[in-house]
Short mmCIF file of C-alpha atoms in Angstrom, two decimals:
data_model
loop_
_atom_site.label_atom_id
_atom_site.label_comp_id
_atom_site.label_asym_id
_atom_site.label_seq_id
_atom_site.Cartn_x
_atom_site.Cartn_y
_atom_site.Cartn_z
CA UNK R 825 -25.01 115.91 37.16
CA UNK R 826 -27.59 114.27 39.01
CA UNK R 827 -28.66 116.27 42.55
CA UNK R 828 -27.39 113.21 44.80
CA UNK R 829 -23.68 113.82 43.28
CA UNK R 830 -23.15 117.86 44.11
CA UNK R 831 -20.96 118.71 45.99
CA UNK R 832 -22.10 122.29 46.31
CA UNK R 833 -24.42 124.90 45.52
CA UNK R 834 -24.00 128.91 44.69
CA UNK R 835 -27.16 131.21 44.71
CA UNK R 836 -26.57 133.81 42.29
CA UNK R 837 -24.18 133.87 39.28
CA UNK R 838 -22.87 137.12 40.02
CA UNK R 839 -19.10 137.64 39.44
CA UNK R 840 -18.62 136.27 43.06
CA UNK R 841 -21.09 133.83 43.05
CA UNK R 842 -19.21 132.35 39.60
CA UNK R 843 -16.07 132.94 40.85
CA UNK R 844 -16.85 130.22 44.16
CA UNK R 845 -18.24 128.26 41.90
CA UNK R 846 -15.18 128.08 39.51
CA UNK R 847 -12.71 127.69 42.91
CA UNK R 848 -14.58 125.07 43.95
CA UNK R 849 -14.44 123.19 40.54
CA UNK R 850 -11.07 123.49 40.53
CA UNK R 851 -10.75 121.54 43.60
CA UNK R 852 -12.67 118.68 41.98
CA UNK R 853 -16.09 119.40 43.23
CA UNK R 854 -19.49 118.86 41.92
CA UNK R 855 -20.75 122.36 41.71
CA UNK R 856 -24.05 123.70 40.18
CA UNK R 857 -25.12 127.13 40.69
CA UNK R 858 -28.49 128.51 40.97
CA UNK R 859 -29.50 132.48 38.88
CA UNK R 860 -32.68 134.13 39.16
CA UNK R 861 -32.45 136.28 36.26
CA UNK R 862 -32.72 134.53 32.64
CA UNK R 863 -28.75 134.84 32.34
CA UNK R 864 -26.02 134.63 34.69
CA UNK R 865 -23.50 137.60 35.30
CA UNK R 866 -25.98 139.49 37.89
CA UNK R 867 -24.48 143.07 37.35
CA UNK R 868 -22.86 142.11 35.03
CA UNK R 869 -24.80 141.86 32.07
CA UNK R 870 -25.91 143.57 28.93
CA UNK R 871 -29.01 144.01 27.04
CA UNK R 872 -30.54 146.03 23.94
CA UNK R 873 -32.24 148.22 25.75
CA UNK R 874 -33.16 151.35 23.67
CA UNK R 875 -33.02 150.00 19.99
CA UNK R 876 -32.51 146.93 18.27
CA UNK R 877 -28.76 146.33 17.65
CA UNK R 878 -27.44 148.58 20.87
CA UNK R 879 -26.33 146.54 23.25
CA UNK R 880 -25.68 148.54 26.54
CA UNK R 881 -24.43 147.48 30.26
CA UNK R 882 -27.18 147.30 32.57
CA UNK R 883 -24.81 148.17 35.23
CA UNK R 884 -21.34 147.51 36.06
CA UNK R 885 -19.43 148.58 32.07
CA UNK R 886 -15.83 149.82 33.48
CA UNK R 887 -13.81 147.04 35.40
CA UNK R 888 -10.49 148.33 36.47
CA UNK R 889 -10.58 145.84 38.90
CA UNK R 890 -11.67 142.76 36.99
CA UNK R 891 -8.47 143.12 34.69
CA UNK R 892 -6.40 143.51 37.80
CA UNK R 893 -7.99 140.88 39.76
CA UNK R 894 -5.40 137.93 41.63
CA UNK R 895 -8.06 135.97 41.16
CA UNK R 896 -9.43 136.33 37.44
CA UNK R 897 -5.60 136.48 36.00
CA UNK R 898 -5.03 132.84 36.96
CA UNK R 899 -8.43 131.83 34.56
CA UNK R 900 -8.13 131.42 30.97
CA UNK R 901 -10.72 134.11 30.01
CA UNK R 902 -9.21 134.63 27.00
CA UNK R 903 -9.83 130.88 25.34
CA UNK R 904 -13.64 131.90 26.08
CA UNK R 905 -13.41 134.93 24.24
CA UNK R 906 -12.73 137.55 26.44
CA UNK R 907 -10.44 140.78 25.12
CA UNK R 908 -10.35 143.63 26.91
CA UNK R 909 -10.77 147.07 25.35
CA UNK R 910 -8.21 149.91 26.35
CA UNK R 911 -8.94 153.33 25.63
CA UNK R 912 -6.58 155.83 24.56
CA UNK R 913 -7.23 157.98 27.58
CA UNK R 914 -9.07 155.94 31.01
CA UNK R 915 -10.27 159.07 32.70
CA UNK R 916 -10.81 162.97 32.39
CA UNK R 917 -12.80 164.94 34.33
CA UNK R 918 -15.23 167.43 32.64
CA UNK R 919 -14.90 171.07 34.18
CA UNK R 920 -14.81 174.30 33.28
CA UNK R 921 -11.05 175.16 31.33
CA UNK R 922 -8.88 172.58 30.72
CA UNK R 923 -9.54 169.26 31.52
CA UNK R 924 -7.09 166.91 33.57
CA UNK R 925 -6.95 163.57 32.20
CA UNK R 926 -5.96 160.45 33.92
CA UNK R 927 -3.40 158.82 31.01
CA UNK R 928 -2.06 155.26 31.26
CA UNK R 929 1.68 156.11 33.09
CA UNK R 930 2.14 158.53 35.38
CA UNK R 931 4.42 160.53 33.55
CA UNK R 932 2.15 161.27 30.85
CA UNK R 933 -0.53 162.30 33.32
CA UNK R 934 2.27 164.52 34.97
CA UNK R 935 2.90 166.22 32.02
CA UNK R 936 -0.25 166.94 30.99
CA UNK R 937 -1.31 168.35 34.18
CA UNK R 938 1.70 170.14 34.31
CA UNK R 939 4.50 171.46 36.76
CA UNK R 940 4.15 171.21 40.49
CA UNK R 941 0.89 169.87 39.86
CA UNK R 942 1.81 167.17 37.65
CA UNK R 943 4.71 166.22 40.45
CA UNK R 944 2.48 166.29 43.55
CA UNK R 945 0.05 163.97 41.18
CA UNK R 946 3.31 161.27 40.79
CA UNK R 947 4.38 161.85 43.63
CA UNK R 948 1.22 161.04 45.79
CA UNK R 949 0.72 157.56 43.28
CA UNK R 950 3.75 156.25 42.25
CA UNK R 951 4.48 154.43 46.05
CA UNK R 952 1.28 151.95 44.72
CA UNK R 953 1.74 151.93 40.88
CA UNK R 954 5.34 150.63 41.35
CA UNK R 955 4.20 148.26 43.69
CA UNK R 956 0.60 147.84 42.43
CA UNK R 957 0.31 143.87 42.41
CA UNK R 958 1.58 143.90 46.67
CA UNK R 959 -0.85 146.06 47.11
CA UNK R 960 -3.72 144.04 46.10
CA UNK R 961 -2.30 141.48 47.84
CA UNK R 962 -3.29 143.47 50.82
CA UNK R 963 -6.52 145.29 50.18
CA UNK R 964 -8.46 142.76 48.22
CA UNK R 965 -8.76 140.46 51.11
CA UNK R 966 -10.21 140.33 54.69
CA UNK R 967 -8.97 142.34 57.63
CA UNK R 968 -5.35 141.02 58.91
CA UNK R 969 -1.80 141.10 59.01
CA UNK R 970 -0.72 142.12 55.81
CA UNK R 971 2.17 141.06 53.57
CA UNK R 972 3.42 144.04 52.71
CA UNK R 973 3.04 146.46 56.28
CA UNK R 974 5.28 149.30 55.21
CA UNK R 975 3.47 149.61 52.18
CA UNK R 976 0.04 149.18 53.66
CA UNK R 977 1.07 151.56 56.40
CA UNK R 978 1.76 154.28 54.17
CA UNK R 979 -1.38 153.61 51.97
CA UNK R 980 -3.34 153.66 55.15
CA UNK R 981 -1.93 157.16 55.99
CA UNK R 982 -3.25 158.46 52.76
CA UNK R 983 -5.88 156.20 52.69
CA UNK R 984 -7.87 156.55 56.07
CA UNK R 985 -8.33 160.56 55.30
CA UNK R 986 -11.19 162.02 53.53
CA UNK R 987 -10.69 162.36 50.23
CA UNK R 988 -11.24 166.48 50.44
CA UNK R 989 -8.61 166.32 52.93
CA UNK R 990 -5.93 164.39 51.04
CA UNK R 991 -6.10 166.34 47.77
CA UNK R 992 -6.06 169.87 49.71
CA UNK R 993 -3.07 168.74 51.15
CA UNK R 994 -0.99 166.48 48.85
CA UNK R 995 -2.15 167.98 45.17
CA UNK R 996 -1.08 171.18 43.58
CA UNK R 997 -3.56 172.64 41.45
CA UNK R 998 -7.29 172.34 40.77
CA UNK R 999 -7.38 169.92 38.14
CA UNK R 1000 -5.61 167.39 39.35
CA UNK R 1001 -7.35 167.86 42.93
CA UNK R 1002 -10.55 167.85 40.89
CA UNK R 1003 -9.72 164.44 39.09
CA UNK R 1004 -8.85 162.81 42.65
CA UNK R 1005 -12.23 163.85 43.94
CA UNK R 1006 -13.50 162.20 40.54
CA UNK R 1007 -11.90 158.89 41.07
CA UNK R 1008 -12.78 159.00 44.97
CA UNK R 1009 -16.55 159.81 44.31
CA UNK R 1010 -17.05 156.31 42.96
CA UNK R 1011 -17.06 155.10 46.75
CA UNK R 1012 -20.31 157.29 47.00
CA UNK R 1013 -19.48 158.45 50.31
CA UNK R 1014 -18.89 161.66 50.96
CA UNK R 1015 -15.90 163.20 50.48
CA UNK R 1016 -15.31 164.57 53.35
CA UNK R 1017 -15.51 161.44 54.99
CA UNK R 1018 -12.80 159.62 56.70
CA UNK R 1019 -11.25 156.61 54.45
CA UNK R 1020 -13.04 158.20 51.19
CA UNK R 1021 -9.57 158.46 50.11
CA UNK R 1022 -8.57 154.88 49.85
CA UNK R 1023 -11.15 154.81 46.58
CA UNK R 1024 -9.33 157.70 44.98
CA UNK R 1025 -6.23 156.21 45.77
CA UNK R 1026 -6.77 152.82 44.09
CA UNK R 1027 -8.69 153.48 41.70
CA UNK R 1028 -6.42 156.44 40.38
CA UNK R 1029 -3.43 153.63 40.95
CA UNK R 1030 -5.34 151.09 38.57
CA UNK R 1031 -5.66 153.53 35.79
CA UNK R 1032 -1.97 153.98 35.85
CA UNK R 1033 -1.28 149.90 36.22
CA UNK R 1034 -3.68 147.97 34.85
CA UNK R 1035 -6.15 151.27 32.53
CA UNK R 1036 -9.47 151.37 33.48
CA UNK R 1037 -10.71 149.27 30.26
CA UNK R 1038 -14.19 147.45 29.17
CA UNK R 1039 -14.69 144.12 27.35
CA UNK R 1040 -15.18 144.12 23.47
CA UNK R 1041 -18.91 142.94 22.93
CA UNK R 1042 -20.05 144.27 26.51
CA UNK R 1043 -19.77 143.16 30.15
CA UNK R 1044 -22.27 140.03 29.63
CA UNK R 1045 -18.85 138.85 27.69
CA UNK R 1046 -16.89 138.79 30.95
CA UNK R 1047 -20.24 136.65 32.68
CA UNK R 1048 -19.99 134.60 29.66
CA UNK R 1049 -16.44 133.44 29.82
CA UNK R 1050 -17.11 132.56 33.44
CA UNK R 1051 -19.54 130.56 32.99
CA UNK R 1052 -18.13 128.65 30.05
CA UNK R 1053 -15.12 128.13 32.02
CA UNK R 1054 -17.16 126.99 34.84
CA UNK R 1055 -18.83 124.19 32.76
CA UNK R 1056 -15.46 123.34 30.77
CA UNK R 1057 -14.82 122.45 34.57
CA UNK R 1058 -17.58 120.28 35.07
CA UNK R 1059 -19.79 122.67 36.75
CA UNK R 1060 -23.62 123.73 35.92
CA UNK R 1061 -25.26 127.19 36.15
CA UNK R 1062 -29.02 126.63 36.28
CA UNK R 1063 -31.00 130.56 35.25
CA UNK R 1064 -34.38 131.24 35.84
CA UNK R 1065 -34.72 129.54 39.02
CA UNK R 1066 -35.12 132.45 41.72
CA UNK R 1067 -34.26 130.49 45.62
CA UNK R 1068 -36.06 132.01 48.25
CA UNK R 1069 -35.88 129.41 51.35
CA UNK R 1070 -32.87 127.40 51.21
CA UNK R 1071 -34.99 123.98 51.54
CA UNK R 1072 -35.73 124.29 47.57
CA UNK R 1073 -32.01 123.31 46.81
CA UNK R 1074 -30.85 120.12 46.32
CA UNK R 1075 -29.04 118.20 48.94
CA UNK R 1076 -25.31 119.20 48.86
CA UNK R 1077 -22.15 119.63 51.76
CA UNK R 1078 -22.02 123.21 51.11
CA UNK R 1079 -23.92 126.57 49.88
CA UNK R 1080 -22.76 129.62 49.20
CA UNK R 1081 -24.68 133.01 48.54
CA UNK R 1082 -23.95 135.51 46.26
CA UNK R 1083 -26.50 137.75 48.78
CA UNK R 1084 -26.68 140.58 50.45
CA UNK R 1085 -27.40 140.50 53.99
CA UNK R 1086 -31.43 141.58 53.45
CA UNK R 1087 -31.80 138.54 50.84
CA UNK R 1088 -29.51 135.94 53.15
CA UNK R 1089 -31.77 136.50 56.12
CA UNK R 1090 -35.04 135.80 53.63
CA UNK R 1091 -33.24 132.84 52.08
CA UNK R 1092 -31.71 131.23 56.15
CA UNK R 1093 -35.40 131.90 57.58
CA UNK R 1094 -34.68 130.72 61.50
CA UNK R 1095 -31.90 128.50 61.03
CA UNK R 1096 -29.04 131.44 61.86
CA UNK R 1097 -28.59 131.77 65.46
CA UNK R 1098 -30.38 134.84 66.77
CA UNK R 1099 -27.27 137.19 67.36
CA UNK R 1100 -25.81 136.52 63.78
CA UNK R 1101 -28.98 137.18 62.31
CA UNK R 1102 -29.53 140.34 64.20
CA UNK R 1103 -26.13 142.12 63.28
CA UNK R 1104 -26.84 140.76 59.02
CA UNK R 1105 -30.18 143.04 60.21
CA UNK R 1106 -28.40 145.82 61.55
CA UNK R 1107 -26.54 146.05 57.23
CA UNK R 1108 -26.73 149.40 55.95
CA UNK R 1109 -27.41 150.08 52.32
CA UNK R 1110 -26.77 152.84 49.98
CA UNK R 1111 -26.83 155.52 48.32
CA UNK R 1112 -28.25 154.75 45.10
CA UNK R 1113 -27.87 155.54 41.59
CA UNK R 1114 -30.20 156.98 38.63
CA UNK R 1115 -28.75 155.61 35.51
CA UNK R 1116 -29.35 156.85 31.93
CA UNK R 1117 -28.30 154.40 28.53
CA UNK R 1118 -28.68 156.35 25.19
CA UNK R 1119 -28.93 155.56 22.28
CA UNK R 1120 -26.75 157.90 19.57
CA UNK R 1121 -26.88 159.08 15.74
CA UNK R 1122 -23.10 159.85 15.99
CA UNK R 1123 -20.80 160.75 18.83
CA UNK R 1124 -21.52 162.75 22.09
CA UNK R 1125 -19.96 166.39 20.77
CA UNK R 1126 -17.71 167.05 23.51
CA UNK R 1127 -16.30 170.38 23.51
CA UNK R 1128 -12.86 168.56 24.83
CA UNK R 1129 -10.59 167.29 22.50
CA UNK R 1130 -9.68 164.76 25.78
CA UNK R 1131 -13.16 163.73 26.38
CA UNK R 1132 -13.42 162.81 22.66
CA UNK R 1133 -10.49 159.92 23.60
CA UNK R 1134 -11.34 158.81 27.03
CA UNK R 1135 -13.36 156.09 28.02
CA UNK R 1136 -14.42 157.12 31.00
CA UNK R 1137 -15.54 161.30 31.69
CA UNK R 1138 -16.29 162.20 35.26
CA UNK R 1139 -18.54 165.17 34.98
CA UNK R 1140 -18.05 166.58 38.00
CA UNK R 1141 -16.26 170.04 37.73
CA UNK R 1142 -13.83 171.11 40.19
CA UNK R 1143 -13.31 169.61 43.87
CA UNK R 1144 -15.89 171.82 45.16
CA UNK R 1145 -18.19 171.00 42.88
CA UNK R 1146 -17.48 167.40 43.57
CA UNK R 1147 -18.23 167.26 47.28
CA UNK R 1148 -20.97 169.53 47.38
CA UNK R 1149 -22.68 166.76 44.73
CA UNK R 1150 -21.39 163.57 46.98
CA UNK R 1151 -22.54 165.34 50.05
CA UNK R 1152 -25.88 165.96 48.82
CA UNK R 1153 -27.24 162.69 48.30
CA UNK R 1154 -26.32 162.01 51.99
CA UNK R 1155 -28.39 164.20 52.83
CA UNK R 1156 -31.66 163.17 51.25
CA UNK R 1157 -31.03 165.25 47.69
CA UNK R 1158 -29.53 165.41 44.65
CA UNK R 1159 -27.38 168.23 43.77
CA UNK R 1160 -28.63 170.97 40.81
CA UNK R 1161 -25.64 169.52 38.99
CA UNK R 1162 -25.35 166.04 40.45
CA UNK R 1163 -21.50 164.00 39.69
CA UNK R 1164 -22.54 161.87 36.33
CA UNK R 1165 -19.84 158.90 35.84
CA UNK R 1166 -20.41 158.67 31.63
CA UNK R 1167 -18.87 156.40 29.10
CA UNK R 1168 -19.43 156.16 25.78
CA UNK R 1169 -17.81 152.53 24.62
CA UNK R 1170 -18.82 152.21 21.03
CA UNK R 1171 -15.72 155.31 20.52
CA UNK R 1172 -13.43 152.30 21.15
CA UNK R 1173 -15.77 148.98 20.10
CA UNK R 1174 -17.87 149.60 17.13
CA UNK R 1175 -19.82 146.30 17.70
CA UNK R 1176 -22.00 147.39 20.06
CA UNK R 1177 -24.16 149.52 17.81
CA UNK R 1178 -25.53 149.60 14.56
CA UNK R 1179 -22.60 151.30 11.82
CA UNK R 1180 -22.17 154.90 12.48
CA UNK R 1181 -24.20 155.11 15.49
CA UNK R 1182 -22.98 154.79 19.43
CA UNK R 1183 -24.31 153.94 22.52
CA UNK R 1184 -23.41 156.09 26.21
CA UNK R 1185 -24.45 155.80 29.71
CA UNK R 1186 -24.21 158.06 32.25
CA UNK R 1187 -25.58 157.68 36.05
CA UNK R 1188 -25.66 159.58 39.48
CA UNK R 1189 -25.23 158.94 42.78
CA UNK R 1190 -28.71 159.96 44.66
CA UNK R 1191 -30.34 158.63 48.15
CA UNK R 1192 -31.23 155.65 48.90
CA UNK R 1193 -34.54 154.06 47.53
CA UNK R 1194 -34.97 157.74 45.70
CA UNK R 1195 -37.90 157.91 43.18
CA UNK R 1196 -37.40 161.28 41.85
CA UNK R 1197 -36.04 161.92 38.31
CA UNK R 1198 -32.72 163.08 37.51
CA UNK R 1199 -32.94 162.27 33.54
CA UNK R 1200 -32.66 166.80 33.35
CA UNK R 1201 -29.98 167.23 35.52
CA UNK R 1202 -27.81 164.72 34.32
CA UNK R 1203 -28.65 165.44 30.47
CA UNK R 1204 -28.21 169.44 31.66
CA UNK R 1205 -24.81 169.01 32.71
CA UNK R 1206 -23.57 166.94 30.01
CA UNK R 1207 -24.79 169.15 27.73
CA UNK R 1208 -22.61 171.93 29.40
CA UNK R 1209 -19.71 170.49 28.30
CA UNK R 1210 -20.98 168.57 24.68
CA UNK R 1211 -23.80 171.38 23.21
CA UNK R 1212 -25.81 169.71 20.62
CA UNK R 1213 -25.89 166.34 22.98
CA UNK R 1214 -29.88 166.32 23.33
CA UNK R 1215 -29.75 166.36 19.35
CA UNK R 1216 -27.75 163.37 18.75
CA UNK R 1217 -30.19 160.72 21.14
CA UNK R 1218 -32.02 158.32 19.49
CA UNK R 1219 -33.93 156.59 22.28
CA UNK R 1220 -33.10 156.57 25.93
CA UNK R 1221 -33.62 153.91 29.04
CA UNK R 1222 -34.30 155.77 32.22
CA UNK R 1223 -33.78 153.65 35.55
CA UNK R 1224 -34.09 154.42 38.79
CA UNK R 1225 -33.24 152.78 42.02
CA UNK R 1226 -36.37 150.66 42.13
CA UNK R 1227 -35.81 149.61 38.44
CA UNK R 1228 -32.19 148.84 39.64
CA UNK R 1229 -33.47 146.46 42.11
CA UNK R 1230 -36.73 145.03 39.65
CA UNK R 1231 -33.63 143.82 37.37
CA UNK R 1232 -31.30 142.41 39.98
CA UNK R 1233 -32.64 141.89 43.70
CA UNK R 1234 -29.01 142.58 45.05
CA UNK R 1235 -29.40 145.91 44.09
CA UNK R 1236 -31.34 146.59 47.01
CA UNK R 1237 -33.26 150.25 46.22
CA UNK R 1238 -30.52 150.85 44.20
CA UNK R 1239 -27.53 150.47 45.87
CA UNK R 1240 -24.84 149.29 43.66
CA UNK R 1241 -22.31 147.92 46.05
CA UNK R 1242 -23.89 145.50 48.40
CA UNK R 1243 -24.06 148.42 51.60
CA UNK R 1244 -22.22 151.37 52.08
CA UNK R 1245 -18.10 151.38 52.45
CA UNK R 1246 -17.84 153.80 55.14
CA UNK R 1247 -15.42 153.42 57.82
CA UNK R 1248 -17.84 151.51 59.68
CA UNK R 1249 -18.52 148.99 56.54
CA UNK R 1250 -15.39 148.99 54.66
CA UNK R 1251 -13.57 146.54 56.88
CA UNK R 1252 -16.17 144.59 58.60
CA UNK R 1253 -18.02 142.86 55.81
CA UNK R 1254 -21.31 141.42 56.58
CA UNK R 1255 -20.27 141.36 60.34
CA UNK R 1256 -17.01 142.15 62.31
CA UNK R 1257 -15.64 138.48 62.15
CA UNK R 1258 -11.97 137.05 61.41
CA UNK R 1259 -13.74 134.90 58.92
CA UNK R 1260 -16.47 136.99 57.17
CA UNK R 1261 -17.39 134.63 54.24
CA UNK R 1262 -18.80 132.18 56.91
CA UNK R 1263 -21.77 131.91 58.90
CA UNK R 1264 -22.24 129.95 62.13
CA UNK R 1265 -24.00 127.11 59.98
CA UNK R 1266 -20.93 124.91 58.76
CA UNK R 1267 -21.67 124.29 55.77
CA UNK R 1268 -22.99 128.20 54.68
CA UNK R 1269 -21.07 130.69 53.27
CA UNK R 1270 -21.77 134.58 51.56
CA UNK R 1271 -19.76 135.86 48.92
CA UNK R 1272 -21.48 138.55 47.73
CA UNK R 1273 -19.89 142.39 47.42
CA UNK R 1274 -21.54 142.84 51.31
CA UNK R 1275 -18.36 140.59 52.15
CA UNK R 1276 -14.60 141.87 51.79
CA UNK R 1277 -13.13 143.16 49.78
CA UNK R 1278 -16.14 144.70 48.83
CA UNK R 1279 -17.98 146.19 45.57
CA UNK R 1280 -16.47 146.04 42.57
CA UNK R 1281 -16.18 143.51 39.67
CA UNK R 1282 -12.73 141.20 40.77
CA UNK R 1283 -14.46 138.04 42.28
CA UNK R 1284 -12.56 138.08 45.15
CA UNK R 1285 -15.24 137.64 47.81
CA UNK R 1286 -16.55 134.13 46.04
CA UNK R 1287 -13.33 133.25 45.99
CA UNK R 1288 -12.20 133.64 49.75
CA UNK R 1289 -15.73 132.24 50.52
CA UNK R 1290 -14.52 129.30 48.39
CA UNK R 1291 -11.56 128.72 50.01
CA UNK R 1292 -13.75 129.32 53.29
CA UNK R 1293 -15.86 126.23 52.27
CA UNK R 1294 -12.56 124.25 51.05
CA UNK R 1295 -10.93 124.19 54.32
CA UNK R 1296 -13.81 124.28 56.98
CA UNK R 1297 -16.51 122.08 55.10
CA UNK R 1298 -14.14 119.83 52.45
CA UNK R 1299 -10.93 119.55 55.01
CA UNK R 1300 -8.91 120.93 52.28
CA UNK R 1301 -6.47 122.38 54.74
CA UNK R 1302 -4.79 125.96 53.77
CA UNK R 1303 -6.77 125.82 50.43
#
């Protein structure tokens, strides 16, 4: 495709950035798409990063969202060799007695927890399980009238409150108030923060509707499959080629970024009108994460029987424990025994490691741009619940939020989700606007998780900034 025939042009081949690209292939347009790194899939990506033959996710691993996704259902992943792995268990969180487990229906997870406990639990989700697919029709897009207002009304009820709050009031019984917290933490607000609920409540709903599962092979499968779909459709993805002034593209009618503000207002220089560019300035990122990949002789030893068949184990402890570790990291520390979101995938896909042996990651949330070490606390507390764990590592990879960024520039000092989804961030993504994925320049868009719907691997925000470009640059109409 020669530079004279594109159509347009997508910096970064993140999940968004390949999902524009793919929407606007669809609609017959030349498309090539620019990637810094060597291969495309930004966070999503894996690499052999302790020992030859163990291939671990260098950061996004779990995607809930991906397999639930409006978007990525209507793509034929599949033909490109995506398969998605489903644990027997999605979830349990690691505390002190027994262990609640998240379990694919709701009834199952009622039962185990038990009782009243297990009926406040179905009781709080089954409103958005039953009705899962409206209510991503709601929440993964920008701010407006939804499609479904009684069910969005009552979401928002639960939603809007801290996440401390809802459980205290809605669950019966420690564990299961303890697993909420664990689903809600992975907002990395606080939890005593208005709206830190809506994170619990969806991604608690996704387990039940959709599991919380992984691909086979790692998450650079998922990158791959969009990529070969994208060129199946005509389009290119060019790596190795970081942009940093928009005059080093080729001509084309329209460019998208798969930026976050910080890298959008290095990439625009002066050509965004002064106002714009001072609210992208005003962004705020973070908190961070510290993340730790191991490399394993045999399987962690979990004292569980539960954590030995879930994919995912939130070691957190009880809802106490929970808040006092999300709160900390707001306020410029990490907690003695800091929430660590762990998977072990090799328990469920043997070909990501040598025969016999496993690979795990496990990572905390911690400030913003931190450059402490939290390798002991997070190895400390998994070993409280899996003695002998030390004994069974191999090799390790330690990162921090500056090696976050050094490996992807969107990850700016380490935050993981394109800015923080407080109240103030959650709905108006870069800037309050009733078209978010543009930018006063006509033919410039942003796609990247700093737009709705936000972090998360689904590809919704290239693909509203797609449609964005189809009906405002391209004429498409109501594309």
């Amino acid at each position: 495709m020669s530079a004279s025939a594109l159509d347009a042009v997508v910096v970064g081949a993140g999940p968004n950035g390949l999902a524009a690209a793919i929407t606007l292939a669809r609609a017959g347009l030349a498309v090539r798409v620019y990637e810094a790194n060597p291969v495309a899939g930004g966070g999503v990506a894996s690499e052999e990063l302790t020992l030859p033959g163990f291939v671990h996710d260098t950061c996004s691993a779990v995607h809930p969202l991906a397999v639930a996704s409006p978007f990525f259902r209507t793509l034929p992943l599949a033909r490109h060799g995506l398969e998605w792995v489903h644990p027997e268990i999605p979830v349990v969180q690691a505390m002190d007695g027994p262990m609640p487990a998240l379990c694919r229906t709701l009834d199952e997870t009622a039962q185990r927890l038990g009782g009243d406990e297990g009926r406040s639990w179905r009781d709080l989700f089954a409103p958005f399980v039953q009705r899962w697919d409206d209510l991503l029709d709601d929440t993964l897009v920008p701010l407006g009238v939804p499609r479904h207002p009684l069910l969005m009304a009552r979401f928002g009820l639960a939603g809007m409150r801290s996440a401390r709050g809802l459980a205290l009031a809605r669950l019966r019984g420690e564990g299961s108030r303890a697993l909420f917290a664990g689903c809600a933490a992975h907002s990395f607000l606080a939890l005593e923060q208005l709206a830190s609920a809506s994170f619990g409540l969806m991604l608690g709903a996704s387990g039940h509707a959709v599991g919380w599962p992984f691909p086979r092979g790692g998450a650079r499968r998922l990158a791959e499959a969009l990529v070969d779909h994208l060129r199946e459709l005509g389009g290119e993805v060019v790596t190795g080629v970081r942009v940093t002034d928009l005059a080093e593209l080729p001509p084309s009618r329209a460019v998208v970024l798969d930026l976050t503000p910080r890298q959008v207002l290095g990439v625009t220089g002066e050509r965004l009108p002064s106002g714009y560019r001072a609210r992208l300035a005003r962004w705020r990122y973070g908190p961070a994460v510290f993340k730790v990949d191991w490399a394993l002789s045999e399987p962690i030893p979990w004292s569980s029987e539960a954590c030995r068949r879930a994919g995912t184990i939130h070691v957190g402890g009880t809802l106490d424990d929970t808040c006092e570790s999300e709160r900390a990291h707001w306020q410029g520390r990490v907690a003695e025994r800091p929430f660590v979101l762990l998977a072990q995938p090799t328990l469920f896909d043997p070909t990501r490691a040598p025969a016999g042996r496993h690979v795990a990651w496990g990572y905390c949330h911690v400030p913003l741009g931190w450059t402490g070490n939290a390798l002991d606390a997070i190895e400390s507390h998994v070993e409280r619940h899996a003695p002998g764990f030390r004994d069974v590592v191999l090799a390790r990879s330690v990162r921090g939020p500056a090696d976050m960024e050094r490996a992807n520039a969107n990850l700016v000092s380490g935050d993981i989700n394109g800015g923080t989804q407080d109240l103030g961030q959650l709905f108006f993504r870069p800037v309050a606007s009733l078209h978010p994925h543009a930018t006063p320049l006509s033919n410039l868009y942003i796609c990247s998780s700093s737009t709705p719907p936000g972090g998360g691997v689904h590809g919704m925000g290239g693909w509203h900034a797609a449609r964005a470009a189809l009906r405002r640059t391209f004429g498409r109409g109501r594309a």
